[in-house]
PDB file of C-alpha atoms in Angstrom:
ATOM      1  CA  UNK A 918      -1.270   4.775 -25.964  1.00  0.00           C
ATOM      2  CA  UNK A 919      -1.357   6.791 -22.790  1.00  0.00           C
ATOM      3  CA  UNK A 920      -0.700  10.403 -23.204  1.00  0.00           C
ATOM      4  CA  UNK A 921       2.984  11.313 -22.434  1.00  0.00           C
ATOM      5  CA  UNK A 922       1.701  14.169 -19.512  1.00  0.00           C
ATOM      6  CA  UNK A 923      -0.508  11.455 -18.007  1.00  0.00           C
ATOM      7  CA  UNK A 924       2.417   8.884 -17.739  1.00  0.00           C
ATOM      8  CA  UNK A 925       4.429  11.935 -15.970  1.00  0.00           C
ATOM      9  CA  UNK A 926       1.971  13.084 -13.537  1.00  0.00           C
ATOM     10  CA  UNK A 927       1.591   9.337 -12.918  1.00  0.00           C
ATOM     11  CA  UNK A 928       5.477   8.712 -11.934  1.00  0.00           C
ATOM     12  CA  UNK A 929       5.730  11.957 -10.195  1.00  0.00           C
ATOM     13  CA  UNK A 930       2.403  11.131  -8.044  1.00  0.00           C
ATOM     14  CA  UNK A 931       3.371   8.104  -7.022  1.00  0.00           C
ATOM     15  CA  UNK A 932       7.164   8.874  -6.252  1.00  0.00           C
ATOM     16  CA  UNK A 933       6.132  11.849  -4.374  1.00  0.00           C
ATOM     17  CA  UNK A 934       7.050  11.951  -0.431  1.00  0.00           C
ATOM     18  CA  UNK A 935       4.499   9.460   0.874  1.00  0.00           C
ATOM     19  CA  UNK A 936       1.791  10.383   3.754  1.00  0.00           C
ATOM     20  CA  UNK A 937       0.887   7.947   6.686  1.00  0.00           C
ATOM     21  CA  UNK A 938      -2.426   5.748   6.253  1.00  0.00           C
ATOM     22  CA  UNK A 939      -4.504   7.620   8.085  1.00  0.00           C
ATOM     23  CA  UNK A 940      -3.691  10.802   6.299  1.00  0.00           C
ATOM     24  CA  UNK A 941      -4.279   9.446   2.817  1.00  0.00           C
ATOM     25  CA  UNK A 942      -6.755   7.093   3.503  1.00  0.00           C
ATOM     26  CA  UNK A 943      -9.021  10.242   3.871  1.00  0.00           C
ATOM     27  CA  UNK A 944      -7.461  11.823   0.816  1.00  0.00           C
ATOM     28  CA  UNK A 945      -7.679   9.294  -1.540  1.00  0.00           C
ATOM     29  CA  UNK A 946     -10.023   9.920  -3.995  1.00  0.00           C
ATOM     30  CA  UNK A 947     -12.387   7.443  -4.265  1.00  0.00           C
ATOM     31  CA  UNK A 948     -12.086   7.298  -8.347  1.00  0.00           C
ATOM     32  CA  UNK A 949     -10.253   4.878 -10.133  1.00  0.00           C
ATOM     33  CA  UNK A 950      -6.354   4.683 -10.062  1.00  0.00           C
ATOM     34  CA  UNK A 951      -2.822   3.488  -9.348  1.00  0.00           C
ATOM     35  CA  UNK A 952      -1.145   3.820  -5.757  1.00  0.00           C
ATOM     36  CA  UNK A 953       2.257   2.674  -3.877  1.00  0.00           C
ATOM     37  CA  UNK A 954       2.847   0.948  -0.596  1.00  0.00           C
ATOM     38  CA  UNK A 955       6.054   2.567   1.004  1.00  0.00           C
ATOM     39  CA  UNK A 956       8.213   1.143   4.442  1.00  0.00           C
ATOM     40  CA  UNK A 957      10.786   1.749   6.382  1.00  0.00           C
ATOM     41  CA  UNK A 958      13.695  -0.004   4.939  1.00  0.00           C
ATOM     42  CA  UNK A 959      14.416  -1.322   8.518  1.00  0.00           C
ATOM     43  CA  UNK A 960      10.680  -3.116   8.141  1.00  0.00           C
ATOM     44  CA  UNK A 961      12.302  -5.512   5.563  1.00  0.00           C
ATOM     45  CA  UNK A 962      16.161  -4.887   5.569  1.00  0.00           C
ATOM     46  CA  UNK A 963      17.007  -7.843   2.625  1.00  0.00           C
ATOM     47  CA  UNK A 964      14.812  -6.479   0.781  1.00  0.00           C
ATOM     48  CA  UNK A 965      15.988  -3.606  -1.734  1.00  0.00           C
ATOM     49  CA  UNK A 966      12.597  -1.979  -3.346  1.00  0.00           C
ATOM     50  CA  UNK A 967      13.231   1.244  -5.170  1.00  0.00           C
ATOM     51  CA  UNK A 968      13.745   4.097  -2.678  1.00  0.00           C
ATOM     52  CA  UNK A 969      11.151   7.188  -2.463  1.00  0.00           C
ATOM     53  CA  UNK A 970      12.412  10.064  -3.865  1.00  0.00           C
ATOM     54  CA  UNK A 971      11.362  11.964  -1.370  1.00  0.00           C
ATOM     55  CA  UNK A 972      11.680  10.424   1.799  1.00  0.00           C
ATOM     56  CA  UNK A 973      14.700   8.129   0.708  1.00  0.00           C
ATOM     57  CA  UNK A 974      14.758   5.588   3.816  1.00  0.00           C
ATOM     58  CA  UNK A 975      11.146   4.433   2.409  1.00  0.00           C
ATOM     59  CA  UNK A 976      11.280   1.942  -0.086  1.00  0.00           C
ATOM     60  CA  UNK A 977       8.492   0.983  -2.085  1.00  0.00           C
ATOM     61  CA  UNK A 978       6.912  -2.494  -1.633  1.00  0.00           C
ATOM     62  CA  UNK A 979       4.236  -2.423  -3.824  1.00  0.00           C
ATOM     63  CA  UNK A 980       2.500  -0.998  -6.503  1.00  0.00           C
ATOM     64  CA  UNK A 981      -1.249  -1.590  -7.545  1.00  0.00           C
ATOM     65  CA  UNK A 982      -4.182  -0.563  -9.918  1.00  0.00           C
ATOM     66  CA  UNK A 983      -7.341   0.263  -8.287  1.00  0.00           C
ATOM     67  CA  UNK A 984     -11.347   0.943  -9.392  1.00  0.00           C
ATOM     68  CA  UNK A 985     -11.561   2.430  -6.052  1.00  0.00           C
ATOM     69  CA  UNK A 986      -8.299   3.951  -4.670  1.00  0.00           C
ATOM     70  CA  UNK A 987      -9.881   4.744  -1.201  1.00  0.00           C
ATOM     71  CA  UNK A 988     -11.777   1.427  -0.641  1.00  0.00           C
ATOM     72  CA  UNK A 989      -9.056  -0.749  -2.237  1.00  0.00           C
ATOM     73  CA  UNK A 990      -6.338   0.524   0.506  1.00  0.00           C
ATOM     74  CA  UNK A 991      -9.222   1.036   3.177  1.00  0.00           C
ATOM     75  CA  UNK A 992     -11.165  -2.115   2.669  1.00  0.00           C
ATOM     76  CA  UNK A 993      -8.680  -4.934   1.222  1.00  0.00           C
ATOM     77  CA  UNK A 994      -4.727  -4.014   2.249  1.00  0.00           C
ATOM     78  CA  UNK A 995      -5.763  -2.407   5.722  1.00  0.00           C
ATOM     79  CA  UNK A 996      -8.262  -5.205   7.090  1.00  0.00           C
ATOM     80  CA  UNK A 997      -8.194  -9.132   5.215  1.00  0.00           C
ATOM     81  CA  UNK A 998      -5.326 -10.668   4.131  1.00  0.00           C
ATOM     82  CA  UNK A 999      -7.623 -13.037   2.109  1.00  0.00           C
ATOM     83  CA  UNK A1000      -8.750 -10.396  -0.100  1.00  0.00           C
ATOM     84  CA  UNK A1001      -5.236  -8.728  -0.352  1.00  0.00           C
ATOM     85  CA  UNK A1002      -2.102  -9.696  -2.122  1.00  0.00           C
ATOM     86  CA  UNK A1003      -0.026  -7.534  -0.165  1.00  0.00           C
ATOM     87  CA  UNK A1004      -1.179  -8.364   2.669  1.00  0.00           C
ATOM     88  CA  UNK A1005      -0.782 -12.143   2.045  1.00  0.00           C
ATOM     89  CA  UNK A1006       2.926 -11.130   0.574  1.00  0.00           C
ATOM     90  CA  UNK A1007       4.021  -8.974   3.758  1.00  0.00           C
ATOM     91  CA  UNK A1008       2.760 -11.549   6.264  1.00  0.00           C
ATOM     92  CA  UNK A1009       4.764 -14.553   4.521  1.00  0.00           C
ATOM     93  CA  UNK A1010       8.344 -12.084   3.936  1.00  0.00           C
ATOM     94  CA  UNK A1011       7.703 -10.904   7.998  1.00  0.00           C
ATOM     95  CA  UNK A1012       6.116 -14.874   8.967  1.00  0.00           C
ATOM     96  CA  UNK A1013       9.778 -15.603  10.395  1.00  0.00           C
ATOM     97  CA  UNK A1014      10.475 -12.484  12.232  1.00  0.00           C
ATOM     98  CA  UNK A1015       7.202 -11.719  13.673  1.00  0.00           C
ATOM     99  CA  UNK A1016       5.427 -15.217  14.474  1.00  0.00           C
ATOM    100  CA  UNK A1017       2.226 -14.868  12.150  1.00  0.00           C
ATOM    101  CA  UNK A1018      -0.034 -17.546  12.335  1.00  0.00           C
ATOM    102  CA  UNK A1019      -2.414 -18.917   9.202  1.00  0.00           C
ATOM    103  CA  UNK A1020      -5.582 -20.846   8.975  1.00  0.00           C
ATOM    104  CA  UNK A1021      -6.979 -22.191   5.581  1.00  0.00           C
ATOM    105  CA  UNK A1022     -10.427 -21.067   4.205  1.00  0.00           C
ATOM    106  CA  UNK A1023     -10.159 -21.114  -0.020  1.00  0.00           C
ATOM    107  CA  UNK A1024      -6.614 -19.825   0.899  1.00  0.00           C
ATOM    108  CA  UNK A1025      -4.024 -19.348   3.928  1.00  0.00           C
ATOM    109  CA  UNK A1026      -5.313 -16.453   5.636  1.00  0.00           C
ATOM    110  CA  UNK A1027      -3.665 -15.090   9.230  1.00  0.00           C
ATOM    111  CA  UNK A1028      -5.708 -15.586  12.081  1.00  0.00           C
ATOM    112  CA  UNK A1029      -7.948 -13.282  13.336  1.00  0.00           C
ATOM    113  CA  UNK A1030      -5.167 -12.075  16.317  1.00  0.00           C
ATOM    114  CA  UNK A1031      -2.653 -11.821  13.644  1.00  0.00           C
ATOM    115  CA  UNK A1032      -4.357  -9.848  11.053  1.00  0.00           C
ATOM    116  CA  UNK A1033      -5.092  -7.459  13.599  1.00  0.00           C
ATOM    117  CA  UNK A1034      -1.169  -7.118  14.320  1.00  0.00           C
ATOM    118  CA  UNK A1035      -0.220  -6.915  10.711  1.00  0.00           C
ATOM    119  CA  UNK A1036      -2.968  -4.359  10.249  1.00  0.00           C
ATOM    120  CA  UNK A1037      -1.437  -2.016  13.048  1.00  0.00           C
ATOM    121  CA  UNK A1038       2.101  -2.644  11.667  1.00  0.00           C
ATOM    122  CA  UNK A1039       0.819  -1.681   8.493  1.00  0.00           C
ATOM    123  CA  UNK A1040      -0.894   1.838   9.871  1.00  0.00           C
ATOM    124  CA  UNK A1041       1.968   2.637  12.213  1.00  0.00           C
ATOM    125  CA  UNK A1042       4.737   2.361   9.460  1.00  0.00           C
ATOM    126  CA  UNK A1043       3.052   1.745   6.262  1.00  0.00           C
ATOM    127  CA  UNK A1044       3.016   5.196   3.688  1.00  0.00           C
ATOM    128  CA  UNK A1045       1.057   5.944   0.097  1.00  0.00           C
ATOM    129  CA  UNK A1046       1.477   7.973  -3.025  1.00  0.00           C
ATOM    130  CA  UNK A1047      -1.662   7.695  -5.315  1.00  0.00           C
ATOM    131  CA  UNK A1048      -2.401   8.949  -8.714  1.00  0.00           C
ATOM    132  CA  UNK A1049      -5.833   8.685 -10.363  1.00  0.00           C
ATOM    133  CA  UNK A1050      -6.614  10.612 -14.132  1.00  0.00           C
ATOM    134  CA  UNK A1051      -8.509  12.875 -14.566  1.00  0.00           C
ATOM    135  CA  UNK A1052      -8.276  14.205 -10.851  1.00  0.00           C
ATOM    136  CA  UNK A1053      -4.898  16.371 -11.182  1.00  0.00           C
ATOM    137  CA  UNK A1054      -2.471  17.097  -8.741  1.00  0.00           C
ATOM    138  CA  UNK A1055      -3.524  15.730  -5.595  1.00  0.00           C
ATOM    139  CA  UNK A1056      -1.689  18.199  -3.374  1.00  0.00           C
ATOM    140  CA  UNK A1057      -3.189  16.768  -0.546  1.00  0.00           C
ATOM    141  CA  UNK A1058      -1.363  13.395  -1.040  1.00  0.00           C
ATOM    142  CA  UNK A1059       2.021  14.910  -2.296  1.00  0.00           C
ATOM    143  CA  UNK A1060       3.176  16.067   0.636  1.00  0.00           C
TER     144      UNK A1060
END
């Protein structure tokens, strides 16, 4: 069972006040991990994640366990929707208001023009908390 000050640090990491991309991206340690995808709530306004504690108008759209915090966000949710599940899931909940386009390879993937729009949608209003053990605080991620 996970030690009760781990679980703690863990919730208060990853509610923290979330940083933009290209801050944490360069934070992130590149240990193993959990971390959370914020948004505007404006991005998807039906949808009603859990609200950041400390930037309430973000609202948390997903939450994921990583080997590699740094290459997980950097390589997979920032670049190939084929390799990401949250990538896959925020192109099909924005497919309607934003136009996205697939093409099939072992699974629907956006085209090439498309994944390049989601990925600057994602940088300009996308925001992540992380928390990996054994590292402690990561002040440079909690805002």
């Amino acid at each position: 069972m996970l030690d009760d000050v781990i679980v703690r640090q863990a919730e208060t990491d990853l509610l923290s006040a979330p940083h933009t991309l290209d801050t944490a991206i360069t934070d992130l340690p590149t240990t193993a991990g959990l971390y959370a995808w914020w948004a505007p709530a404006e991005v998807l306004a039906s949808f009603s994640g859990t609200a950041n504690s400390g930037r309430p108008k973000r609202r948390l759209l997903y939450l994921g366990k990583a080997k590699r915090l740094r290459s997980r966000i950097v390589s997979n949710h920032l670049r190939d929707s084929g390799r990401s599940a949250l990538r896959r899931t925020l192109a099909g909940l924005l497919m309607s208001t934003e136009g996205y386009r697939t093409a099939w390879t072992d699974r629907v993937v956006l085209v090439g023009e498309d994944e390049q729009r989601l990925t600057c949608q994602s940088a300009a209003g996308g925001s992540a908390t992380a928390f990996a053990p054994g590292c402690g605080p990561r002040p440079d991620l909690m805002g």
